Amino acid sequence: MTHAAVAAPGTRFKKLLRRKDDHGGAPKLSPLWTFVAWLATLAFFAPVAWMVLTSFHQEADAATNPPTPFAAVTFDQYKLLFSRDITPFLLNSAMASVLSTILVLALAVPAAYALSIKPVEKWTDVMFFFLSTKFLPAIAALLPVYLIVKDAGMLDNVWTLVILYTAMNLPIAVWMMRSFLAEVPKEILEAAEVDGAGLLTVLWRVVAPVAMPGLAATSLICFIFSWNEFMFAVNLTATKASTAPVFLVGFITNEGLFLARLCAAATLVSLPVLIAGFAAQDKLVRGLSLGAVK
Amino acid sequence: MHDHAHRTPKTAPPPVRIRKSSGTAAKWKRRIPLLPALIFTIVVTQLPFVATLIISTFQWNILRPGERHFVGLSNFSFVFTDERLRTAVLNTVVLTASVVVISVILGLGLAMLLDRRFAGRGLARTLLIAPFLVMPVAAALLWKHAIYNPDYGLLNGTLNAVYRLFGADNGPTVDWISSYPMPAVVISLVWQWTPFMMLILLAGLQAQPGDVLEAARMDGASALQTFRHITLPHLRQYIELGVLLGTIYVVQTFDAVFTITQGGPGSQTTNLPYEIYMTMFRKYEYGEAAAAGVVVVLGAFVIATFALRTIASLFREEVSR
């Protein structure tokens, strides 16, 4: 501390700047704490690692006591899964998630525009209305939704899931997109209008470049939540429209327990979200907190 | 819950002034982009709730189709006196509180570590968020069969390997899920939610102005003092956000209970969502299920009031920026 105080003023100033802008300049962890950090990391990652490892083993090597992590590697479990028709379930999941994500964006982007760039009166009330629907536990809506869907002859239909997932994710998407659109500099918008630029030009030239990363983050979050959804899927679908999580649960009860194959299925269905999540880690934070945290 | 929203504009002016001169036509032009989303949300989320309210006043079991009739509030008196439901409420509180509290504490610890530089920090962060990204049903099955299984699960397997290492014949064979059902569910959920808390708290730590920390260091504050008097107050709103978002999601836990314990043994791990599901699809008591659903919504409303207050404070800060 004393040596920092006597150092040339310029050095300290540079240090402050670096700490502020670049977190790579953060203080270093001591070797002991580095060890603790890695130990905790590996403890949290161990179940995932075990799942992936087991998925590449034969059943005989998967269910041993004590465990045999270094048994021979095989792709048999994955081959079996595809020959046991996991494909339609994955397609249903992909269809429900992608279509509802598109629908959510189509509804949320204009709404977010009306709540940030050209805000309607009482826009904060509208924002809180959207959010309050997230607090209604989905289970309380399951019964009426089930009855309505049954009466409409829409049980076991992917479009039912598309609509429900859209409703589930729309409030989150509105909040996220609003927080991203709110970052479009007002001066530039006004300048563009003064210059006589039309709405489409403004949207394309000014709003889109700022909002694109936000759009990507919002799609990612909506996709993850839809892909992982289980309660509606298991209660509203039967044979034609079942999604990946329903496959997972059903295949345990139907075939008894095949640990290696279970791990392969679990790995396979988690893979799209794992890849997307790893690729967009920083965006994930802001998305998960509805844009409240940057 | 809308009162916060009304207050918001008073404490902080909205970022863009809405021109007073704009007429009705201009107002509608502003509203049009909002309407599809608003109408869709009202239709798909509010109408079912109205339907739930109506169904909750009926005696309605689909196994006895001719006997559907209006019973007023008697389903509610059943809900409030039923022992199974009381257990479910208690289990929901225990489950939610322990998952949220433990994962916030662990998440804070991990975030503090990851806020510092160390070898492989980026990789560690990536590995740490994996539990949150694994499909919840897949995670629940993984914990149930690959980790907790008494005969070939990783937990007993590892214990056994360690026992053999020290010369003993065999390790203990513990049936984790039957012996410790609630901790088994809680641990698997803590594993899933800790990364979520870590991400939010890490974002909070990294939003900390570096010069304040530097100044504290200059003034000779110890690491503990800096944490207690600067970092913790700064993190407060991030912790609140994590707790509230976590609570909203964990209260609704269905996948883990459905998969790991089916609410059992007995009703030791039956939480409200699972109890309502059972009333609906196993007992077919629609009226009771709806009444329980209404009670859950009222409970959620209480949590939501606190949640909205916290989020409104974050929101106000952003608006005034």
Coordinates of C-alpha atoms in Angstrom, one line a residue:
Chain A
M1 CA 0.0 0.0 0.0
T2 CA 2.8 2.4 0.9
H3 CA 4.7 1.7 -2.3
A4 CA 1.5 2.4 -4.3
A5 CA 1.2 5.7 -2.6
V6 CA 4.7 6.8 -3.4
A7 CA 4.6 5.5 -7.0
A8 CA 4.4 8.1 -9.8
P9 CA 0.9 9.6 -10.0
G10 CA 0.7 8.5 -13.6
T11 CA 1.0 4.8 -12.8
R12 CA -1.8 4.9 -10.2
F13 CA -4.1 6.7 -12.7
K14 CA -3.4 4.0 -15.3
K15 CA -4.1 1.3 -12.7
L16 CA -7.4 2.9 -11.9
L17 CA -8.4 3.1 -15.5
R18 CA -7.5 -0.5 -16.1
R19 CA -9.4 -1.8 -13.1
K20 CA -12.4 0.1 -14.2
D21 CA -12.5 -0.9 -17.9
D22 CA -10.9 -4.2 -18.0
H23 CA -11.6 -6.7 -15.3
G24 CA -8.6 -8.7 -16.4
G25 CA -6.8 -6.2 -14.1
A26 CA -8.6 -7.6 -11.1
P27 CA -6.5 -8.7 -8.1
K28 CA -5.0 -12.2 -8.4
L29 CA -6.2 -15.2 -6.4
S30 CA -3.7 -16.8 -4.0
P31 CA -2.6 -20.4 -4.9
L32 CA -4.6 -21.8 -2.0
W33 CA -7.8 -20.0 -3.1
T34 CA -7.1 -21.0 -6.7
F35 CA -7.0 -24.6 -5.5
V36 CA -10.3 -24.0 -3.7
A37 CA -11.9 -22.4 -6.7
W38 CA -10.9 -25.3 -9.0
L39 CA -12.0 -27.9 -6.4
A40 CA -15.5 -26.3 -6.2
T41 CA -15.6 -26.0 -10.0
L42 CA -14.8 -29.7 -10.5
A43 CA -17.3 -30.7 -7.8
F44 CA -20.1 -28.8 -9.6
F45 CA -19.0 -30.1 -13.0
A46 CA -18.6 -33.8 -11.8
P47 CA -22.2 -34.8 -12.4
V48 CA -22.1 -33.4 -15.9
A49 CA -18.8 -35.1 -16.6
W50 CA -20.1 -38.4 -15.2
M51 CA -23.2 -38.1 -17.4
V52 CA -21.2 -37.6 -20.5
L53 CA -18.6 -40.2 -19.6
T54 CA -21.2 -42.9 -18.8
S55 CA -23.0 -42.2 -22.1
F56 CA -19.9 -43.5 -23.9
H57 CA -19.8 -46.7 -21.9
Q58 CA -21.4 -50.1 -22.3
E59 CA -24.2 -50.9 -19.8
A60 CA -22.0 -53.4 -18.0
D61 CA -19.3 -50.8 -17.4
A62 CA -21.8 -48.1 -16.5
A63 CA -23.4 -49.7 -13.5
T64 CA -20.4 -50.9 -11.5
N65 CA -19.6 -50.4 -7.9
P66 CA -17.0 -49.0 -7.4
P67 CA -17.3 -46.9 -10.6
T68 CA -15.1 -47.6 -13.6
P69 CA -14.5 -44.2 -15.3
F70 CA -11.8 -45.6 -17.6
A71 CA -13.8 -48.3 -19.3
A72 CA -13.8 -48.7 -23.1
V73 CA -15.4 -45.9 -25.0
T74 CA -18.3 -46.7 -27.4
F75 CA -20.9 -44.9 -29.4
D76 CA -23.4 -47.8 -29.1
Q77 CA -25.8 -45.9 -26.7
Y78 CA -26.2 -43.0 -29.1
K79 CA -26.8 -45.4 -32.0
L80 CA -29.4 -47.3 -30.0
L81 CA -31.2 -44.1 -29.1
F82 CA -31.6 -43.1 -32.7
S83 CA -32.7 -46.6 -33.7
R84 CA -35.2 -46.4 -30.8
D85 CA -36.7 -43.3 -32.4
I86 CA -35.6 -40.4 -30.3
T87 CA -35.7 -38.4 -33.5
P88 CA -39.5 -37.5 -33.5
F89 CA -39.2 -36.2 -29.9
L90 CA -36.2 -34.1 -30.8
L91 CA -38.0 -32.7 -33.8
N92 CA -41.1 -31.9 -31.7
S93 CA -38.9 -30.1 -29.2
A94 CA -37.1 -28.2 -31.9
M95 CA -40.4 -27.2 -33.6
A96 CA -42.0 -26.1 -30.4
S97 CA -39.0 -24.1 -29.2
V98 CA -38.1 -22.5 -32.5
L99 CA -41.6 -21.6 -33.5
S100 CA -42.5 -20.2 -30.2
T101 CA -39.2 -18.2 -30.1
I102 CA -40.1 -16.7 -33.5
L103 CA -43.6 -15.9 -32.3
V104 CA -42.3 -14.4 -29.1
L105 CA -39.9 -12.1 -31.0
A106 CA -42.6 -11.1 -33.4
L107 CA -44.8 -10.0 -30.5
A108 CA -42.1 -8.7 -28.1
V109 CA -40.0 -6.5 -30.4
P110 CA -42.8 -4.1 -31.4
A111 CA -44.1 -4.1 -27.8
A112 CA -40.6 -3.3 -26.5
Y113 CA -40.4 -0.5 -29.2
A114 CA -43.7 0.9 -27.9
L115 CA -42.3 0.7 -24.3
S116 CA -39.0 2.3 -24.8
I117 CA -38.3 4.2 -28.0
K118 CA -41.8 5.7 -28.5
P119 CA -43.2 5.0 -25.0
V120 CA -46.9 4.8 -24.5
E121 CA -48.4 6.6 -21.5
K122 CA -48.1 4.6 -18.3
W123 CA -45.5 2.3 -19.9
T124 CA -44.1 1.3 -16.5
D125 CA -47.6 -0.1 -15.6
V126 CA -47.6 -2.2 -18.8
M127 CA -44.1 -3.5 -18.0
F128 CA -45.2 -4.6 -14.5
F129 CA -48.4 -6.2 -15.9
F130 CA -46.2 -8.3 -18.2
L131 CA -43.9 -9.2 -15.3
S132 CA -46.8 -10.0 -12.9
T133 CA -48.0 -12.8 -15.2
K134 CA -44.6 -14.5 -14.6
F135 CA -45.5 -14.7 -10.9
L136 CA -48.6 -16.8 -11.6
P137 CA -47.5 -20.4 -11.0
A138 CA -48.0 -22.3 -14.2
I139 CA -49.5 -25.2 -12.2
A140 CA -52.5 -23.0 -11.3
A141 CA -53.2 -22.6 -15.1
L142 CA -52.7 -26.2 -16.0
L143 CA -56.3 -27.4 -15.2
P144 CA -58.2 -24.8 -17.3
V145 CA -55.6 -24.9 -20.0
Y146 CA -56.0 -28.7 -20.1
L147 CA -59.8 -28.5 -20.3
I148 CA -59.8 -25.7 -22.9
V149 CA -57.2 -27.6 -25.0
K150 CA -59.1 -30.8 -24.7
D151 CA -62.4 -29.2 -25.8
A152 CA -60.7 -27.6 -28.7
G153 CA -59.3 -31.0 -29.8
M154 CA -55.8 -29.7 -29.5
L155 CA -54.3 -32.2 -27.1
D156 CA -51.2 -33.9 -28.3
N157 CA -50.5 -31.0 -30.8
V158 CA -47.2 -29.2 -31.1
W159 CA -49.0 -25.9 -31.8
T160 CA -50.6 -26.1 -28.3
L161 CA -47.1 -26.1 -26.9
V162 CA -46.0 -23.3 -29.2
I163 CA -48.8 -21.0 -27.9
L164 CA -48.2 -21.9 -24.3
Y165 CA -44.4 -21.4 -24.6
T166 CA -45.0 -18.1 -26.3
A167 CA -47.1 -17.0 -23.4
M168 CA -44.5 -18.3 -20.9
N169 CA -41.6 -16.4 -22.5
L170 CA -43.3 -13.3 -23.8
P171 CA -43.0 -11.2 -20.6
I172 CA -39.3 -12.1 -20.2
A173 CA -38.7 -11.2 -23.8
V174 CA -40.5 -7.9 -23.5
W175 CA -38.5 -6.9 -20.5
M176 CA -35.2 -8.0 -22.1
M177 CA -35.9 -6.3 -25.4
R178 CA -37.0 -3.1 -23.7
S179 CA -33.8 -3.0 -21.7
F180 CA -31.7 -3.4 -24.9
L181 CA -33.8 -0.9 -27.0
A182 CA -33.5 1.6 -24.1
E183 CA -29.8 1.8 -24.9
V184 CA -30.4 3.3 -28.4
P185 CA -29.1 6.8 -28.0
K186 CA -32.1 9.2 -28.0
E187 CA -30.0 12.0 -29.6
I188 CA -29.3 9.9 -32.7
L189 CA -33.0 9.0 -33.0
E190 CA -34.0 12.6 -32.8
A191 CA -31.3 13.7 -35.2
A192 CA -32.4 11.0 -37.7
E193 CA -36.0 12.3 -37.4
V194 CA -35.0 15.9 -37.9
D195 CA -33.1 14.8 -41.0
G196 CA -36.4 13.4 -42.3
A197 CA -35.5 9.7 -42.1
G198 CA -38.5 7.4 -42.3
L199 CA -39.5 4.9 -39.6
L200 CA -38.0 2.0 -41.5
T201 CA -34.7 3.8 -42.2
V202 CA -34.5 4.7 -38.5
L203 CA -35.2 1.1 -37.4
W204 CA -32.8 -0.4 -39.9
R205 CA -29.9 2.1 -39.6
V206 CA -30.1 3.2 -35.9
V207 CA -32.1 0.7 -33.8
A208 CA -31.2 -2.6 -35.4
P209 CA -27.4 -2.4 -34.9
V210 CA -27.8 -1.6 -31.2
A211 CA -30.6 -4.1 -30.7
M212 CA -29.1 -7.1 -32.5
P213 CA -27.1 -8.6 -29.7
G214 CA -30.1 -8.1 -27.4
L215 CA -32.3 -9.9 -30.0
A216 CA -29.8 -12.8 -30.0
A217 CA -29.8 -13.0 -26.2
T218 CA -33.6 -12.9 -26.0
S219 CA -34.0 -15.7 -28.5
L220 CA -31.4 -17.7 -26.6
I221 CA -33.3 -17.4 -23.3
C222 CA -36.7 -18.2 -24.9
F223 CA -35.2 -21.2 -26.7
I224 CA -33.7 -22.5 -23.5
F225 CA -36.9 -22.2 -21.4
S226 CA -39.0 -23.8 -24.2
W227 CA -36.6 -26.6 -24.9
N228 CA -36.4 -27.5 -21.2
E229 CA -40.2 -27.1 -20.4
F230 CA -41.6 -30.3 -18.9
M231 CA -44.9 -29.8 -17.1
F232 CA -47.1 -28.7 -20.0
A233 CA -45.4 -31.1 -22.3
V234 CA -45.9 -34.2 -20.1
N235 CA -49.6 -33.3 -19.4
L236 CA -50.8 -32.1 -22.7
T237 CA -49.1 -34.4 -25.2
A238 CA -49.3 -38.2 -25.7
T239 CA -47.8 -39.8 -28.7
K240 CA -47.5 -37.5 -31.6
A241 CA -46.4 -34.2 -30.1
S242 CA -44.2 -35.3 -27.1
T243 CA -41.0 -33.5 -26.6
A244 CA -37.5 -34.5 -25.5
P245 CA -38.0 -34.2 -21.8
V246 CA -41.1 -36.4 -22.0
F247 CA -39.1 -38.9 -24.0
L248 CA -36.5 -39.0 -21.2
V249 CA -39.1 -39.7 -18.5
G250 CA -41.1 -42.1 -20.5
F251 CA -38.2 -44.2 -21.6
I252 CA -37.2 -44.9 -18.1
T253 CA -40.6 -46.2 -17.1
N254 CA -41.0 -48.2 -20.3
E255 CA -37.7 -50.0 -20.5
G256 CA -36.5 -50.3 -17.0
L257 CA -33.2 -48.8 -16.2
F258 CA -30.3 -48.7 -18.7
L259 CA -28.0 -46.3 -17.0
A260 CA -25.6 -45.7 -20.0
R261 CA -28.5 -45.2 -22.4
L262 CA -30.2 -42.8 -19.9
C263 CA -26.9 -40.8 -19.7
A264 CA -26.7 -40.8 -23.5
A265 CA -30.2 -39.5 -23.8
A266 CA -29.7 -36.9 -21.1
T267 CA -26.5 -35.7 -22.8
L268 CA -28.1 -35.6 -26.2
V269 CA -31.2 -33.6 -25.1
S270 CA -29.1 -31.2 -23.0
L271 CA -26.6 -30.6 -25.8
P272 CA -28.3 -27.8 -27.8
V273 CA -28.8 -25.7 -24.6
L274 CA -25.2 -26.5 -23.4
I275 CA -23.7 -25.4 -26.7
A276 CA -25.9 -22.3 -26.9
G277 CA -25.3 -21.4 -23.3
F278 CA -21.5 -21.8 -23.5
A279 CA -21.4 -19.7 -26.7
A280 CA -23.3 -16.8 -25.2
Q281 CA -22.2 -16.8 -21.5
D282 CA -22.1 -13.1 -21.1
K283 CA -25.5 -12.6 -22.7
L284 CA -27.0 -15.2 -20.5
V285 CA -26.5 -13.1 -17.4
R286 CA -28.4 -10.1 -18.7
G287 CA -31.1 -12.3 -20.1
L288 CA -31.6 -14.3 -16.9
S289 CA -32.0 -11.1 -14.9
L290 CA -34.5 -9.7 -17.3
G291 CA -32.0 -7.0 -18.4
A292 CA -31.9 -5.6 -14.9
V293 CA -28.2 -6.5 -14.5
K294 CA -25.6 -5.7 -17.1
Chain B
M1 CA -49.1 -4.7 -7.2
H2 CA -49.5 -1.9 -9.7
D3 CA -49.0 0.8 -7.0
H4 CA -45.2 0.6 -7.5
A5 CA -45.5 1.3 -11.1
H6 CA -47.6 4.3 -10.4
R7 CA -45.0 5.6 -8.0
T8 CA -42.1 5.1 -10.4
P9 CA -42.7 8.1 -12.7
K10 CA -43.0 10.4 -9.6
T11 CA -39.6 9.6 -8.2
A12 CA -37.9 9.5 -11.7
P13 CA -39.1 11.1 -14.9
P14 CA -39.4 8.8 -17.8
P15 CA -36.5 9.1 -20.2
V16 CA -38.5 10.4 -23.1
R17 CA -41.1 13.2 -22.6
I18 CA -44.4 12.2 -24.1
R19 CA -45.6 15.2 -26.1
K20 CA -48.7 16.7 -24.5
S21 CA -49.8 18.0 -27.8
S22 CA -50.2 14.5 -29.3
G23 CA -53.8 13.8 -30.2
T24 CA -55.8 10.6 -30.0
A25 CA -54.6 9.4 -33.4
A26 CA -50.9 9.8 -32.4
K27 CA -51.6 8.0 -29.1
W28 CA -53.0 5.0 -30.9
K29 CA -50.1 5.0 -33.3
R30 CA -47.9 4.6 -30.3
R31 CA -50.1 1.9 -28.8
I32 CA -50.5 -0.3 -31.9
P33 CA -47.1 -2.1 -31.7
L34 CA -47.9 -2.9 -28.1
L35 CA -51.4 -4.4 -28.6
P36 CA -50.7 -7.8 -30.1
A37 CA -48.4 -8.7 -27.2
L38 CA -50.7 -7.3 -24.7
I39 CA -53.8 -9.0 -26.0
F40 CA -52.1 -12.3 -26.5
T41 CA -50.8 -12.2 -22.9
I42 CA -54.2 -11.3 -21.4
V43 CA -56.0 -14.1 -23.4
V44 CA -53.5 -16.8 -22.7
T45 CA -52.6 -16.0 -19.1
Q46 CA -55.5 -14.2 -17.5
L47 CA -58.4 -16.2 -18.9
P48 CA -57.2 -19.5 -17.5
F49 CA -57.0 -17.9 -14.2
V50 CA -60.6 -16.7 -14.4
A51 CA -61.5 -20.2 -15.4
T52 CA -59.6 -21.6 -12.3
L53 CA -61.5 -19.2 -10.1
I54 CA -64.8 -20.5 -11.5
I55 CA -63.9 -24.2 -11.4
S56 CA -62.7 -23.7 -7.7
T57 CA -66.4 -23.1 -6.7
F58 CA -67.5 -26.5 -8.1
Q59 CA -67.6 -30.0 -6.8
W60 CA -66.2 -31.7 -9.8
N61 CA -64.7 -35.1 -10.1
I62 CA -64.5 -36.5 -13.6
L63 CA -64.8 -40.1 -12.3
R64 CA -68.4 -39.1 -11.2
P65 CA -69.4 -37.1 -14.2
G66 CA -73.1 -36.5 -13.3
E67 CA -72.3 -34.9 -9.9
R68 CA -70.8 -31.6 -11.0
H69 CA -72.4 -28.8 -9.0
F70 CA -71.7 -25.4 -7.4
V71 CA -70.4 -25.6 -3.9
G72 CA -69.3 -22.0 -3.2
L73 CA -66.2 -21.8 -1.1
S74 CA -66.3 -25.2 0.4
N75 CA -63.3 -26.3 -1.7
F76 CA -61.4 -23.6 0.0
S77 CA -62.3 -24.7 3.5
F78 CA -61.2 -28.1 2.4
V79 CA -57.9 -26.7 1.1
F80 CA -57.2 -24.9 4.3
T81 CA -58.0 -27.8 6.5
D82 CA -56.6 -30.7 4.5
E83 CA -53.5 -32.2 6.1
R84 CA -51.9 -33.2 2.9
L85 CA -52.1 -29.7 1.6
R86 CA -50.7 -28.3 4.8
T87 CA -47.8 -30.7 4.4
A88 CA -47.4 -29.6 0.8
V89 CA -47.3 -25.9 1.8
L90 CA -44.7 -26.7 4.5
N91 CA -42.6 -28.7 2.1
T92 CA -42.8 -26.0 -0.5
V93 CA -41.6 -23.4 2.0
V94 CA -38.8 -25.7 3.3
L95 CA -37.7 -26.7 -0.3
T96 CA -37.8 -23.2 -1.7
A97 CA -36.1 -21.5 1.2
S98 CA -33.3 -24.0 1.5
V99 CA -32.6 -24.1 -2.2
V100 CA -32.5 -20.4 -2.5
V101 CA -30.5 -19.6 0.6
I102 CA -27.9 -22.3 0.0
S103 CA -27.5 -21.5 -3.6
V104 CA -27.1 -17.8 -3.0
I105 CA -24.4 -18.4 -0.3
L106 CA -22.6 -20.9 -2.6
G107 CA -23.1 -18.6 -5.6
L108 CA -21.7 -15.6 -3.7
G109 CA -18.6 -17.7 -2.7
L110 CA -18.0 -18.8 -6.3
A111 CA -18.6 -15.3 -7.6
M112 CA -16.1 -13.8 -5.2
L113 CA -13.5 -16.4 -6.4
L114 CA -14.3 -15.9 -10.1
D115 CA -14.1 -12.1 -9.7
R116 CA -10.3 -12.6 -9.1
R117 CA -7.8 -13.6 -11.7
F118 CA -6.5 -17.2 -11.5
A119 CA -5.2 -19.8 -14.0
G120 CA -8.0 -21.1 -16.1
R121 CA -10.6 -18.7 -14.8
G122 CA -12.5 -18.6 -18.1
L123 CA -12.7 -22.4 -18.3
A124 CA -13.8 -22.6 -14.7
R125 CA -16.6 -20.2 -15.3
T126 CA -17.7 -22.2 -18.3
L127 CA -17.7 -25.5 -16.4
L128 CA -19.5 -23.9 -13.5
I129 CA -22.5 -22.8 -15.5
A130 CA -23.0 -26.3 -17.0
P131 CA -25.4 -27.5 -14.3
F132 CA -27.8 -24.7 -15.0
L133 CA -27.8 -25.6 -18.7
V134 CA -28.5 -29.3 -18.4
M135 CA -32.2 -29.9 -19.0
P136 CA -33.9 -30.0 -15.6
V137 CA -35.6 -33.4 -16.3
A138 CA -32.3 -34.8 -17.4
A139 CA -30.6 -33.5 -14.3
A140 CA -33.2 -35.0 -12.1
L141 CA -32.9 -38.4 -13.7
L142 CA -29.1 -38.1 -13.5
W143 CA -29.2 -37.4 -9.8
K144 CA -31.8 -40.1 -9.1
H145 CA -30.2 -43.0 -11.1
A146 CA -26.5 -42.2 -11.7
I147 CA -25.7 -40.5 -8.4
Y148 CA -28.1 -41.4 -5.6
N149 CA -28.7 -45.1 -6.6
P150 CA -27.8 -47.3 -3.6
D151 CA -26.2 -50.1 -5.7
Y152 CA -24.3 -48.5 -8.6
G153 CA -24.7 -44.7 -8.0
L154 CA -21.6 -42.5 -8.1
L155 CA -22.1 -41.5 -4.4
N156 CA -22.0 -44.9 -2.9
G157 CA -19.6 -46.1 -5.6
T158 CA -17.1 -43.5 -4.6
L159 CA -17.6 -44.2 -0.9
N160 CA -17.0 -47.8 -1.6
A161 CA -13.8 -47.1 -3.6
V162 CA -12.5 -44.9 -0.8
Y163 CA -13.3 -47.6 1.8
R164 CA -11.4 -50.2 -0.3
L165 CA -8.5 -47.8 -0.7
F166 CA -8.1 -47.8 3.1
G167 CA -8.3 -51.6 3.3
A168 CA -11.9 -52.0 4.3
D169 CA -14.0 -54.6 2.5
N170 CA -17.0 -52.6 1.4
G171 CA -18.4 -49.1 1.9
P172 CA -21.8 -48.5 3.4
T173 CA -24.8 -48.9 1.1
V174 CA -27.0 -45.9 1.8
D175 CA -30.3 -45.5 0.0
W176 CA -30.0 -41.7 -0.2
I177 CA -33.4 -40.9 -1.6
S178 CA -35.4 -43.0 0.9
S179 CA -33.2 -42.1 3.8
Y180 CA -32.9 -38.4 3.1
P181 CA -35.6 -37.5 0.6
M182 CA -35.8 -33.8 1.1
P183 CA -32.1 -33.2 1.2
A184 CA -31.7 -35.3 -1.9
V185 CA -34.1 -33.1 -3.8
V186 CA -32.6 -29.9 -2.3
I187 CA -29.1 -30.9 -3.2
S188 CA -30.0 -31.6 -6.8
L189 CA -31.8 -28.2 -7.1
V190 CA -29.0 -26.3 -5.3
W191 CA -26.6 -27.8 -7.9
Q192 CA -28.8 -26.5 -10.7
W193 CA -29.4 -23.0 -9.2
T194 CA -26.0 -22.1 -7.7
P195 CA -24.6 -21.2 -11.2
F196 CA -27.6 -18.9 -11.8
M197 CA -26.9 -17.0 -8.5
M198 CA -23.2 -17.0 -9.3
L199 CA -23.8 -15.4 -12.7
I200 CA -26.0 -12.6 -11.3
L201 CA -23.7 -11.9 -8.3
L202 CA -20.6 -12.0 -10.6
A203 CA -22.2 -9.4 -12.8
G204 CA -22.8 -7.4 -9.6
L205 CA -19.2 -7.7 -8.5
Q206 CA -17.9 -6.7 -11.8
A207 CA -20.1 -3.6 -11.9
Q208 CA -18.4 -2.5 -8.8
P209 CA -16.5 0.7 -9.4
G210 CA -12.8 -0.1 -9.1
D211 CA -11.7 3.3 -7.8
V212 CA -13.8 2.9 -4.6
L213 CA -12.2 -0.5 -3.9
E214 CA -8.8 1.0 -4.6
A215 CA -9.5 3.9 -2.3
A216 CA -10.6 1.6 0.5
R217 CA -7.3 -0.3 0.0
M218 CA -5.4 3.0 0.1
D219 CA -7.1 3.9 3.4
G220 CA -5.9 0.6 4.9
A221 CA -9.2 -1.3 5.0
S222 CA -8.7 -5.0 5.4
A223 CA -10.2 -7.4 2.9
L224 CA -12.9 -8.3 5.4
Q225 CA -13.8 -4.7 6.1
T226 CA -13.9 -3.9 2.4
F227 CA -16.3 -6.8 1.8
R228 CA -18.5 -5.9 4.8
H229 CA -18.7 -2.2 4.2
I230 CA -18.4 -1.7 0.4
T231 CA -18.9 -5.0 -1.5
L232 CA -21.9 -6.3 0.4
P233 CA -24.0 -3.1 0.4
H234 CA -23.2 -2.8 -3.3
L235 CA -24.3 -6.4 -3.9
R236 CA -27.5 -6.0 -1.9
Q237 CA -29.7 -5.4 -4.8
Y238 CA -28.1 -8.1 -6.9
I239 CA -28.6 -10.6 -4.0
E240 CA -32.2 -9.5 -3.7
L241 CA -32.8 -10.0 -7.4
G242 CA -31.2 -13.4 -7.3
V243 CA -33.3 -14.4 -4.3
L244 CA -36.5 -13.2 -5.8
L245 CA -36.0 -14.6 -9.3
G246 CA -34.8 -17.9 -7.7
T247 CA -37.9 -18.0 -5.5
I248 CA -40.3 -17.5 -8.4
Y249 CA -38.7 -20.4 -10.2
V250 CA -38.0 -22.7 -7.3
V251 CA -41.5 -22.4 -5.8
Q252 CA -42.8 -23.8 -9.1
T253 CA -40.5 -26.9 -8.9
F254 CA -42.2 -29.8 -10.6
D255 CA -39.6 -31.7 -12.6
A256 CA -37.4 -32.6 -9.8
V257 CA -40.1 -33.8 -7.4
F258 CA -41.9 -35.6 -10.2
T259 CA -38.8 -37.4 -11.2
I260 CA -36.6 -38.0 -8.1
T261 CA -39.1 -38.8 -5.4
Q262 CA -42.7 -38.6 -6.8
G263 CA -43.4 -36.6 -3.7
G264 CA -42.5 -39.5 -1.4
P265 CA -41.8 -41.4 0.6
G266 CA -45.3 -40.8 1.9
S267 CA -45.8 -37.1 1.3
Q268 CA -42.4 -36.1 2.6
T269 CA -41.3 -34.2 -0.5
T270 CA -44.7 -33.4 -2.0
N271 CA -44.7 -29.7 -2.8
L272 CA -47.7 -27.6 -3.9
P273 CA -47.2 -28.0 -7.7
Y274 CA -46.9 -31.7 -7.3
E275 CA -49.9 -32.0 -4.9
I276 CA -52.1 -30.0 -7.3
Y277 CA -50.9 -32.2 -10.2
M278 CA -51.9 -35.3 -8.1
T279 CA -55.3 -33.9 -7.2
M280 CA -55.9 -33.2 -10.9
F281 CA -54.5 -36.2 -12.7
R282 CA -54.6 -38.9 -10.0
K283 CA -57.6 -38.1 -7.8
Y284 CA -59.4 -36.2 -10.7
E285 CA -60.8 -33.7 -8.1
Y286 CA -60.9 -30.7 -10.4
G287 CA -62.7 -28.4 -8.0
E288 CA -60.2 -29.1 -5.2
A289 CA -57.2 -28.7 -7.6
A290 CA -58.5 -25.4 -8.8
A291 CA -59.0 -24.1 -5.3
A292 CA -55.5 -25.2 -4.3
G293 CA -54.3 -23.4 -7.5
V294 CA -56.0 -20.2 -6.4
V295 CA -54.4 -20.4 -3.0
V296 CA -51.0 -20.9 -4.6
V297 CA -51.6 -17.8 -6.8
L298 CA -52.5 -15.8 -3.7
G299 CA -49.3 -17.0 -2.0
A300 CA -47.3 -16.1 -5.1
F301 CA -48.9 -12.7 -5.1
V302 CA -47.4 -12.0 -1.7
I303 CA -43.9 -13.0 -2.9
A304 CA -44.5 -11.0 -6.1
T305 CA -45.3 -7.8 -4.2
F306 CA -41.8 -8.0 -2.6
A307 CA -40.3 -9.0 -5.9
L308 CA -41.9 -6.1 -7.8
R309 CA -40.7 -3.7 -5.2
T310 CA -37.1 -4.8 -5.6
I311 CA -37.3 -4.9 -9.4
A312 CA -39.0 -1.5 -9.4
S313 CA -36.0 -0.1 -7.5
L314 CA -33.6 -1.5 -10.1
F315 CA -35.8 -0.2 -12.8
R316 CA -36.0 3.3 -11.3
E317 CA -32.2 3.4 -11.2
E318 CA -32.0 2.5 -14.8
V319 CA -34.7 5.0 -15.8
S320 CA -33.1 7.8 -14.0
R321 CA -29.7 7.1 -15.5

